[in-house]
Tab-separated table of C-alpha atoms in Angstrom:
chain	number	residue	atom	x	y	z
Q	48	UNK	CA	-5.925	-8.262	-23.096
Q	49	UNK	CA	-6.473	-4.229	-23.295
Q	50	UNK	CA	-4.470	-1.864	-21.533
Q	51	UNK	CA	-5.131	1.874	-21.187
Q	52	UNK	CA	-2.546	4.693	-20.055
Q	53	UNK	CA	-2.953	8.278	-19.096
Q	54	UNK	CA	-1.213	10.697	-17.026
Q	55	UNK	CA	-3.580	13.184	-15.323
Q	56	UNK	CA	-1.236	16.687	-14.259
Q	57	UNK	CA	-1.726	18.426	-10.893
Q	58	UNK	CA	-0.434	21.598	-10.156
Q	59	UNK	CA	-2.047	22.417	-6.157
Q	60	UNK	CA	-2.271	26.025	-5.271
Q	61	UNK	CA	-0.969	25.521	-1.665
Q	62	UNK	CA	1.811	23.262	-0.469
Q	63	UNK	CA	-0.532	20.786	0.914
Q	64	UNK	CA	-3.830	20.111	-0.715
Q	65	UNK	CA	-6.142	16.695	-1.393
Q	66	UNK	CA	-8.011	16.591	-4.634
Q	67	UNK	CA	-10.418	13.937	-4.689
Q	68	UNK	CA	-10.136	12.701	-8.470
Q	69	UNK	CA	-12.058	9.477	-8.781
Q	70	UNK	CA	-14.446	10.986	-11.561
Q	71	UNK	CA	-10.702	11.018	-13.701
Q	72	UNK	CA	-10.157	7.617	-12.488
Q	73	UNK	CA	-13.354	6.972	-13.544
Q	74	UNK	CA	-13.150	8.371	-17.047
Q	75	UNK	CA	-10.113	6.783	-17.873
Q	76	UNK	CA	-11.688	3.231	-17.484
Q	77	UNK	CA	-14.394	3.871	-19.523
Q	78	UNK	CA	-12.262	5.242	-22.446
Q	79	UNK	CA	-10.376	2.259	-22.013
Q	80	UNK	CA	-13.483	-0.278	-22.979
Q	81	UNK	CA	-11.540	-2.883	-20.107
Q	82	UNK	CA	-15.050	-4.856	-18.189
Q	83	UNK	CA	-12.913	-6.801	-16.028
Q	84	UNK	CA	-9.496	-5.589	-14.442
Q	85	UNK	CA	-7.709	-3.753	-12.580
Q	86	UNK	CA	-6.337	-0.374	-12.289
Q	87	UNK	CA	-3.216	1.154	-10.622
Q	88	UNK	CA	-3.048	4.755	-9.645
Q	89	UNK	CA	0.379	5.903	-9.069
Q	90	UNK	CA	1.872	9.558	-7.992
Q	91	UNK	CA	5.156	9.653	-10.254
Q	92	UNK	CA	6.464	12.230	-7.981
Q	93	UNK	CA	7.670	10.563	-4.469
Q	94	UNK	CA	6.429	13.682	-2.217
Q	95	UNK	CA	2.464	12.798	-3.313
Q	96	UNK	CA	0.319	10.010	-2.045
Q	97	UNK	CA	-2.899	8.239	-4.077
Q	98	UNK	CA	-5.300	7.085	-1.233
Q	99	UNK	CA	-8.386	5.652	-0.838
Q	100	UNK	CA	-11.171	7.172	1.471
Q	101	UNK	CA	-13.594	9.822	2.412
Q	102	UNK	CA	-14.824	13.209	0.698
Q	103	UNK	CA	-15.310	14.728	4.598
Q	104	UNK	CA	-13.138	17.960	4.615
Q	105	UNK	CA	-13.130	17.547	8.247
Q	106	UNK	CA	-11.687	13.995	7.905
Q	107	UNK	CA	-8.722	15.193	5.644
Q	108	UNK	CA	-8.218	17.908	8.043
Q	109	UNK	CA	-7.940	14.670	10.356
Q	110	UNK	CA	-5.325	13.328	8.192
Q	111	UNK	CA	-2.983	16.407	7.633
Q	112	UNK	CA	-3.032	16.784	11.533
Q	113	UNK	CA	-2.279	13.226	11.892
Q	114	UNK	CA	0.674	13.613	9.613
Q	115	UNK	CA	2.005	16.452	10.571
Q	116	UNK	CA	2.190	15.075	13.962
Q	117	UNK	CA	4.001	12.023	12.988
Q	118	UNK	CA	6.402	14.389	10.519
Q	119	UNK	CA	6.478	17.941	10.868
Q	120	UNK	CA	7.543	20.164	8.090
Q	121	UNK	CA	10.449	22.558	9.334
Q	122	UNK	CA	12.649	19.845	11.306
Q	123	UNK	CA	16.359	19.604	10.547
Q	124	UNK	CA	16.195	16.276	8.304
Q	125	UNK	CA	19.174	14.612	7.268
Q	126	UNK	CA	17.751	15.418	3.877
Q	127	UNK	CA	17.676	18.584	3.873
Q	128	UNK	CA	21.886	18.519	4.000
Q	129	UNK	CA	21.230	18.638	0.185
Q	130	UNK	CA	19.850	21.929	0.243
Q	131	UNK	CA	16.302	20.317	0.026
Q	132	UNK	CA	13.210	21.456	2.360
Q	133	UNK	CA	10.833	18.593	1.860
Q	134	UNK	CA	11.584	15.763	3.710
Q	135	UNK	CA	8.221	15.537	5.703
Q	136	UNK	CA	6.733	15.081	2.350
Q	137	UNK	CA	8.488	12.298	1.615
Q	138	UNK	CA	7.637	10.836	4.894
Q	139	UNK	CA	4.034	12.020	4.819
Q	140	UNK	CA	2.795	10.192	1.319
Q	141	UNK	CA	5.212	6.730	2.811
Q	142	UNK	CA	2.617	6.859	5.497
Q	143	UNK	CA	-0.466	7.815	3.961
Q	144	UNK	CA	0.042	4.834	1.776
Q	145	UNK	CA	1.601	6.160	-1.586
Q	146	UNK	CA	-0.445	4.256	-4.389
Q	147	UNK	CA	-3.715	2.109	-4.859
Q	148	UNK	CA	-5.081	-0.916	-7.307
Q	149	UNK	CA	-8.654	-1.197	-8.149
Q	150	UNK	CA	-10.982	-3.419	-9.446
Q	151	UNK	CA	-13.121	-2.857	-12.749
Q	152	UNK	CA	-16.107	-4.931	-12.678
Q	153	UNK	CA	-18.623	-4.920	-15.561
Q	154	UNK	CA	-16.914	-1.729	-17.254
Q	155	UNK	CA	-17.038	0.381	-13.941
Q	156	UNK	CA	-14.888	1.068	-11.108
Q	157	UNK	CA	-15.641	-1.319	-8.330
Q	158	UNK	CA	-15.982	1.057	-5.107
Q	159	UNK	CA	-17.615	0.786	-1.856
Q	160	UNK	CA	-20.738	3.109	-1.359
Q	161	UNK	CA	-17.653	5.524	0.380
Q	162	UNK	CA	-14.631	4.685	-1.351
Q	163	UNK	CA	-13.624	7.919	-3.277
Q	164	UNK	CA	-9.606	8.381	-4.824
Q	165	UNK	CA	-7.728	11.387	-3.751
Q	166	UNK	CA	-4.473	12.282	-4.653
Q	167	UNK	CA	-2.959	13.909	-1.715
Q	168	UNK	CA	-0.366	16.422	-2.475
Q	169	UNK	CA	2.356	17.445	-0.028
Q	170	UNK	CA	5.156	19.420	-1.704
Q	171	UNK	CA	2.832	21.360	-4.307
Q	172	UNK	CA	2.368	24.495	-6.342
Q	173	UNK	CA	4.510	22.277	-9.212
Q	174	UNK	CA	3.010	20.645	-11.889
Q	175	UNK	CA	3.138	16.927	-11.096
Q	176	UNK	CA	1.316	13.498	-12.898
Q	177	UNK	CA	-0.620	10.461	-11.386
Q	178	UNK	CA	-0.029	7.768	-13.959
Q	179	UNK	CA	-3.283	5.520	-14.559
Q	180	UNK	CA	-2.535	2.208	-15.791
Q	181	UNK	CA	-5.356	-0.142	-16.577
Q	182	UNK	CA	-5.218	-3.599	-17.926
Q	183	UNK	CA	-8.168	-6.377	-18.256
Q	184	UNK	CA	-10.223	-7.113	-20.996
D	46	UNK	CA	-7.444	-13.653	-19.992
D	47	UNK	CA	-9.515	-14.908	-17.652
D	48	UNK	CA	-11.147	-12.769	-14.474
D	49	UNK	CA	-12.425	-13.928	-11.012
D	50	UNK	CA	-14.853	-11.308	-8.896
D	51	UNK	CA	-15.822	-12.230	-5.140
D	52	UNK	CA	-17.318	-10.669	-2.381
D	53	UNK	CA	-16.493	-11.585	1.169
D	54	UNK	CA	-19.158	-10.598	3.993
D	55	UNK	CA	-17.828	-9.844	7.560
D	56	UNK	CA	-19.588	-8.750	10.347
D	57	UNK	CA	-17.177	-8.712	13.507
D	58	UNK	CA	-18.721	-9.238	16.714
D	59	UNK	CA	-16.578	-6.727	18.065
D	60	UNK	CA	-15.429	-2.999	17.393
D	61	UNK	CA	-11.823	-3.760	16.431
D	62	UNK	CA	-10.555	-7.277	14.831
D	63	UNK	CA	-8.458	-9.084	13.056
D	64	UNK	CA	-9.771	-11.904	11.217
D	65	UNK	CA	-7.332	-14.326	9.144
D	66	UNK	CA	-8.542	-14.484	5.501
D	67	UNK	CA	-5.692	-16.230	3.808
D	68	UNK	CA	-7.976	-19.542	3.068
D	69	UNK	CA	-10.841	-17.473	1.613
D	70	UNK	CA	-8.614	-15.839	-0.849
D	71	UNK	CA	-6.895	-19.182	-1.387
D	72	UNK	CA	-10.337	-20.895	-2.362
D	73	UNK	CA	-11.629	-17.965	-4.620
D	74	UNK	CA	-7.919	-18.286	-6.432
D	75	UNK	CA	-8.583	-21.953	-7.092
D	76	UNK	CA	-12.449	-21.268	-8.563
D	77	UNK	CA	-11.027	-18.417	-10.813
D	78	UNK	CA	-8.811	-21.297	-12.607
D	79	UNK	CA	-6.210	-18.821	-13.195
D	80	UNK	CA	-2.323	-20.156	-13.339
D	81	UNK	CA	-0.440	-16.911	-13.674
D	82	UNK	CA	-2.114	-13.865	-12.574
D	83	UNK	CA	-2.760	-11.014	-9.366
D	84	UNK	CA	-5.601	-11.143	-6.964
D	85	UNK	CA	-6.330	-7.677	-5.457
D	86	UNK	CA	-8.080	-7.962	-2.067
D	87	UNK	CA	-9.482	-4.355	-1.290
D	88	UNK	CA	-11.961	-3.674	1.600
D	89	UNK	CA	-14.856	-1.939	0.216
D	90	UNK	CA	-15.337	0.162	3.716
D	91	UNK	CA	-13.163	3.000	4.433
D	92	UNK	CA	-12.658	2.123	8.266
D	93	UNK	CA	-10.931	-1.403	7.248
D	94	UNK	CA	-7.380	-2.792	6.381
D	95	UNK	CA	-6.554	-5.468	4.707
D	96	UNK	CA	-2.995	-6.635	5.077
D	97	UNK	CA	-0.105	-9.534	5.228
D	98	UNK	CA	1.686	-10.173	7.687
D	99	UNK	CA	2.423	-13.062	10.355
D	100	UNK	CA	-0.710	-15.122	12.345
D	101	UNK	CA	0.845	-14.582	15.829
D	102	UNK	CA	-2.131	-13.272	18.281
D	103	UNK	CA	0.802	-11.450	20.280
D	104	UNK	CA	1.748	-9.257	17.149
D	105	UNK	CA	-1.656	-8.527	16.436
D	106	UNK	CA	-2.257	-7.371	20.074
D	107	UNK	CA	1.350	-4.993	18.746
D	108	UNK	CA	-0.177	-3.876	15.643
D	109	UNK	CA	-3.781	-2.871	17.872
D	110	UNK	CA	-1.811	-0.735	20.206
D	111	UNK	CA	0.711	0.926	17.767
D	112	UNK	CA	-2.078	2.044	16.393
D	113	UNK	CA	-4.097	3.478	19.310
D	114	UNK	CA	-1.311	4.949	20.464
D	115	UNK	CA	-0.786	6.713	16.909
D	116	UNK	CA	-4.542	7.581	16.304
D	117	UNK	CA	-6.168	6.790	19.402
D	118	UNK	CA	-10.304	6.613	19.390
D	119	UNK	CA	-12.252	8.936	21.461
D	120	UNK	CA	-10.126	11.962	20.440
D	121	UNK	CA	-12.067	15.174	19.427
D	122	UNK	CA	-11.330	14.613	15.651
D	123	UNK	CA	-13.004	17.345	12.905
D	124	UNK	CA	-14.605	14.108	11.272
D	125	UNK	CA	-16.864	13.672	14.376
D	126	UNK	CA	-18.372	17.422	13.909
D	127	UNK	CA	-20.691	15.483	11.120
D	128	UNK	CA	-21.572	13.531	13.716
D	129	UNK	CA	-19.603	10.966	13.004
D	130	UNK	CA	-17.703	8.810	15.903
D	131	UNK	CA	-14.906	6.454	14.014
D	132	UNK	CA	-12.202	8.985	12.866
D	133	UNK	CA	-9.692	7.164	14.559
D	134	UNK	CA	-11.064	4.270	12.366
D	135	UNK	CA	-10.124	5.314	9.059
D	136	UNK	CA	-6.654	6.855	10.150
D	137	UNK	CA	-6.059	3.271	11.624
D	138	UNK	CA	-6.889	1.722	8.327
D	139	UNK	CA	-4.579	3.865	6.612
D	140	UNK	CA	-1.277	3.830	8.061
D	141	UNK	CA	-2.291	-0.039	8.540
D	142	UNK	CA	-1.780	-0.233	4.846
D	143	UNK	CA	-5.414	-0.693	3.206
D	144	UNK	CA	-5.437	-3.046	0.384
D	145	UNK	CA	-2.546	-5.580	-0.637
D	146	UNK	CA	-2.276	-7.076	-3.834
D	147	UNK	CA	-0.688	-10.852	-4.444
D	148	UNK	CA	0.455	-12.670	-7.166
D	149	UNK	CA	-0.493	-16.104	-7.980
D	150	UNK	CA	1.712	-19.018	-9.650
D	151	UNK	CA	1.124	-22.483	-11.034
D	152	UNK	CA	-2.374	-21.965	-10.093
D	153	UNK	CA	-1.890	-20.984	-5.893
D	154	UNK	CA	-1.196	-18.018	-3.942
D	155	UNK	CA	2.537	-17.639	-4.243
D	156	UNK	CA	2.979	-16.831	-0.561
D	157	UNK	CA	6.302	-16.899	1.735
D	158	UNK	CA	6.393	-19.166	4.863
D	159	UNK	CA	4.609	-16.823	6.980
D	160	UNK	CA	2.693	-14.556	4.962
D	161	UNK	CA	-1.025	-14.577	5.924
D	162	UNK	CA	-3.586	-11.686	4.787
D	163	UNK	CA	-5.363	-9.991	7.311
D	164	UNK	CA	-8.701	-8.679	7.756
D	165	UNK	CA	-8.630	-5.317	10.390
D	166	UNK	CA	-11.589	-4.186	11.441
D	167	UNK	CA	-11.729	-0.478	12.808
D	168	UNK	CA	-15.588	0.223	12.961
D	169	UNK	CA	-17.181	-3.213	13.299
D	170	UNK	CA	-20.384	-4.810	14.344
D	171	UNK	CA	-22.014	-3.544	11.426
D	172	UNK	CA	-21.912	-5.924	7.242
D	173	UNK	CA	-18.898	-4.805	5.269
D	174	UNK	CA	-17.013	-6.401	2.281
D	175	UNK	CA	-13.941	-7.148	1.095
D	176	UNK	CA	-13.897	-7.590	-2.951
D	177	UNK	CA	-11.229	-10.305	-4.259
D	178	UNK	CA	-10.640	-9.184	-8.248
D	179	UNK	CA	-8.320	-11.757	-9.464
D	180	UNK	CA	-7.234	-11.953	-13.822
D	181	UNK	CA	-4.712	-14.081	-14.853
D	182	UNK	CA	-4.601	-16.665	-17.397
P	184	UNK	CA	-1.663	-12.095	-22.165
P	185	UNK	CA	2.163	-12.610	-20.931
P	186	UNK	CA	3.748	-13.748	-17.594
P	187	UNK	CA	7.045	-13.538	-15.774
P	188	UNK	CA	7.955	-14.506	-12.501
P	189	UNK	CA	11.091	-13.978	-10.475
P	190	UNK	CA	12.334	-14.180	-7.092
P	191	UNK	CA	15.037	-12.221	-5.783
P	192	UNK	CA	17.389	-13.014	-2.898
P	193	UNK	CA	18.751	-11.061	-0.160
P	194	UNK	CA	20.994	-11.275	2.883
P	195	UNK	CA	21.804	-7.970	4.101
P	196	UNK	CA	24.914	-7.291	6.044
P	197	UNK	CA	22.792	-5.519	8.796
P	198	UNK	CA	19.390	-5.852	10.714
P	199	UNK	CA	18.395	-2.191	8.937
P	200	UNK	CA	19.464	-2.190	5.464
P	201	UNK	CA	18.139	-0.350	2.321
P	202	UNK	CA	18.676	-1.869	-0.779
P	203	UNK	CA	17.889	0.008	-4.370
P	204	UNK	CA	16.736	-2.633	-6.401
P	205	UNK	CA	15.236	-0.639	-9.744
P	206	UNK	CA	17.674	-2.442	-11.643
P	207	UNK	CA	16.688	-5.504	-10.566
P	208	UNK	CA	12.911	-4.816	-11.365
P	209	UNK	CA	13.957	-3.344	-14.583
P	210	UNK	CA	15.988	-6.586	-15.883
P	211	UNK	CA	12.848	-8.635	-14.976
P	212	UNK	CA	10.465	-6.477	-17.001
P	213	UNK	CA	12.931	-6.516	-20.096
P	214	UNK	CA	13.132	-10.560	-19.727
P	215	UNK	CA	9.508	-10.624	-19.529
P	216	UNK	CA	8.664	-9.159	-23.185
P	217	UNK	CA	5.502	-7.612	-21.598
P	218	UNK	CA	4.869	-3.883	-23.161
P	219	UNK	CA	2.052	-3.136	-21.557
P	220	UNK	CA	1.317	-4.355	-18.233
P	221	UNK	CA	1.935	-4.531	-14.096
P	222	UNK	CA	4.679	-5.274	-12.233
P	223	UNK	CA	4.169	-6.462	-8.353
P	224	UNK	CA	7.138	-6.477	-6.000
P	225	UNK	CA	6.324	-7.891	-2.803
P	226	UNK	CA	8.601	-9.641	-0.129
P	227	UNK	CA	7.676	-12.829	1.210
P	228	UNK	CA	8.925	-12.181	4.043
P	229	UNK	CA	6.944	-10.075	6.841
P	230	UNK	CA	9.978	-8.528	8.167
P	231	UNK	CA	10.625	-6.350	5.228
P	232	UNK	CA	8.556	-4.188	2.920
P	233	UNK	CA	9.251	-2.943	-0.972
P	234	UNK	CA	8.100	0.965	-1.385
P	235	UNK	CA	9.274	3.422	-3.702
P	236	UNK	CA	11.103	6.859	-3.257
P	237	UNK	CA	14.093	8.741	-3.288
P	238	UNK	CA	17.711	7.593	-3.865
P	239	UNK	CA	18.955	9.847	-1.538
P	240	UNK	CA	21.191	8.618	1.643
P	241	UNK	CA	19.995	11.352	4.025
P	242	UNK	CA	16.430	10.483	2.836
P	243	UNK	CA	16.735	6.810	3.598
P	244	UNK	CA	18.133	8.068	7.432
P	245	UNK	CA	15.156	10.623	7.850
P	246	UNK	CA	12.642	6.890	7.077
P	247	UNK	CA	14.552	4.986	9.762
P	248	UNK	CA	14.517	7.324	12.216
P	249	UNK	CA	10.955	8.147	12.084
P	250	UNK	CA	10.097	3.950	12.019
P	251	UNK	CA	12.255	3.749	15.364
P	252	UNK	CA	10.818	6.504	16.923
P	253	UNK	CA	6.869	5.032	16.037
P	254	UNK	CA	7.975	1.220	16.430
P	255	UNK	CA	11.244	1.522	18.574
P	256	UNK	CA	13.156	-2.030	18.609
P	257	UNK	CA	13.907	-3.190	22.145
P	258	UNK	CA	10.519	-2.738	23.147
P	259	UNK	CA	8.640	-5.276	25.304
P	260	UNK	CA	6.133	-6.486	22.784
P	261	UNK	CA	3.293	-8.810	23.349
P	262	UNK	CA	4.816	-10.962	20.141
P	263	UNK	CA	8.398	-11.554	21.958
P	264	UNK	CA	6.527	-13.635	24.965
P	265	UNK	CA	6.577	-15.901	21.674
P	266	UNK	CA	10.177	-16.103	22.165
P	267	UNK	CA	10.967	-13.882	18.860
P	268	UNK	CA	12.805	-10.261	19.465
P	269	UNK	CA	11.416	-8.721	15.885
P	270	UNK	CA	8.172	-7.560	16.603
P	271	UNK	CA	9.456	-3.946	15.805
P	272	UNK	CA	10.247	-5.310	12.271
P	273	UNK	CA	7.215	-6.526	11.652
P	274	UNK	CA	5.489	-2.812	12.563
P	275	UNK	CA	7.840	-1.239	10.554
P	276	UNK	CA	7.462	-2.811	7.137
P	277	UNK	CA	3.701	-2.106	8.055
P	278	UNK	CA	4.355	1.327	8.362
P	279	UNK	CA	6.430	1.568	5.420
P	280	UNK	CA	4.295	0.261	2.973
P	281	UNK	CA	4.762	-3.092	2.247
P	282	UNK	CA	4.529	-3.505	-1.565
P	283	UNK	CA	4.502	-1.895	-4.795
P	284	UNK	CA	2.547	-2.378	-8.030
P	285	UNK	CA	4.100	-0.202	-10.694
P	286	UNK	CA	3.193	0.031	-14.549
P	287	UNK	CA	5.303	-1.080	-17.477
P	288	UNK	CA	4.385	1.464	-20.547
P	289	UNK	CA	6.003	0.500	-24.048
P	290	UNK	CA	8.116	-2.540	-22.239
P	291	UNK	CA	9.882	-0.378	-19.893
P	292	UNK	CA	9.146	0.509	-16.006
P	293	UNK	CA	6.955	3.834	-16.272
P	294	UNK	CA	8.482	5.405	-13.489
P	295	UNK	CA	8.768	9.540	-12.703
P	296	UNK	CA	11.590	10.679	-12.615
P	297	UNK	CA	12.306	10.085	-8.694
P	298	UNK	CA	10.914	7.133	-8.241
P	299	UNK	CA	13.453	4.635	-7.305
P	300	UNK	CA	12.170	1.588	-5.812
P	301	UNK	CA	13.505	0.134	-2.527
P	302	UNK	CA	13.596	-3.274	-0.429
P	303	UNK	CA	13.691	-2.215	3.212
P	304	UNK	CA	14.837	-4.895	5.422
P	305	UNK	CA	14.024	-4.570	9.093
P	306	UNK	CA	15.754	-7.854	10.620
P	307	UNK	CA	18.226	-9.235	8.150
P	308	UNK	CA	21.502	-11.055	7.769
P	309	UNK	CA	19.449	-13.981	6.488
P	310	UNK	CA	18.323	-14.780	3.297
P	311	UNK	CA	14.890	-13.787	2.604
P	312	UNK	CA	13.037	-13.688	-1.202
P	313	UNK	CA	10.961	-10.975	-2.967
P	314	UNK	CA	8.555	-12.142	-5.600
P	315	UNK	CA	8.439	-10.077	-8.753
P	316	UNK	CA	5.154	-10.815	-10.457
P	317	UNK	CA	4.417	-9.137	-14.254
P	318	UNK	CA	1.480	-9.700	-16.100
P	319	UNK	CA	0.577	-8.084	-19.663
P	320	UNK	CA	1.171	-8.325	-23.239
């Protein structure tokens, strides 16, 4: 069995942003030489989300709006009697699904004619990582 | 390690539905030969879920209007300035949960009593796939 | 390649309980002697759903009160002409995410430092399993 690791950095210039990064995804298979297996991309910071869909602008705009409807920034969460601000972000990336596995098939990532990866920030302008974690052989 | 690649067809007679999937996964777990391992079941269309949870038609009837009323179709969403109609597909498919990944011991899926995975179709009618990646040993 | 398998128990004290159970994840990945692998934690049980976020109590208010305001219990749902009163549950762990892969780097738990991973029960005070599932070498 091989395994690869690698953390990619993000560091969005607005608060919320969605940065499609499947050519990293993609990179970091093929340095890891795996043909067959699977890879998990994971935000390490709990106010991002790694999703699967899309590269329509006006489809993300879809999903912001969708998300800020279900939780608004600004509201008086119970989490913010910390002295935090950012509790819709935590909310947002639970509901926009926070992580994904895919499959590597003959050395390549194994998407859909319009599966793309994005990693969709919601508490940025702070350097954060996406760990990539492949195993397979 | 060994590795197991399938791809299930679907072609749902109607716009939205939910089609059980649990045996199909079940047989491509048995020809894959693998004991100890995960089996990733990811649509490979962005307008699709796939998911676990209980064969009930009642719930699923729950789960189809949660989810118009949270991102109903028919809505004047930016996606649809491309000319696009299905917006409110791929929000469904995302807050449905997209892709589930299951483990499998002494050679079966190691399911609880009423775990089932789902198909959910958003934008149907039309050939889509669902890719089963399953290593193990 | 190496693999460990464990199933944890629970019987919360409420229907609504959150449950930190890093620890528990954490003692199954040191048992396991993998260094370089994945680590699924999924319940069995379609009631409840595993995701990962912040240890923080007001945090872990803000999440239920945003699942009972999209799924509110009480409701007439088509699944309780069944004669079951959980179909609120069952939307809930939906919503929530309803498992986690996460990566185990140099035969520890790669987690950020936030991540904190959580079993969310949404009709407890029974005893209900999660599988923990690690693969690698």
């Amino acid at each position: 069995m091989k395994s690869h690791t690698e953390y990619l950095w993000f560091n969005t210039a607005k608060r919320v942003d969605f940065v499609n990064i499947t050519h990293q995804v993609e990179e970091a298979v093929e340095k890891s030489g795996v043909k067959d297996g699977l890879v998990l991309v994971n935000p390490m910071h709990i106010t991002a989300a790694v999703y699967v869909n899309d590269a329509e602008s006006g489809l993300i705009d879809d999903f912001k709006e969708l998300l800020e409807k279900l939780a608004p920034a600004g509201k008086n969460y119970h989490h913010h009697h910390t002295g935090e601000d950012n509790a819709d972000a935590h909310l947002k990336r639970t509901l926009q699904g926070h992580q994904v596995t895919m499959a590597i098939t003959n050395g390549k990532l194994d998407l859909g004619p319009w599966e793309q990866i994005y990693y969709a920030e919601f508490d940025g302008m702070r350097k954060k990582r996406v760990l990539v974690k492949i195993i397979g052989e």
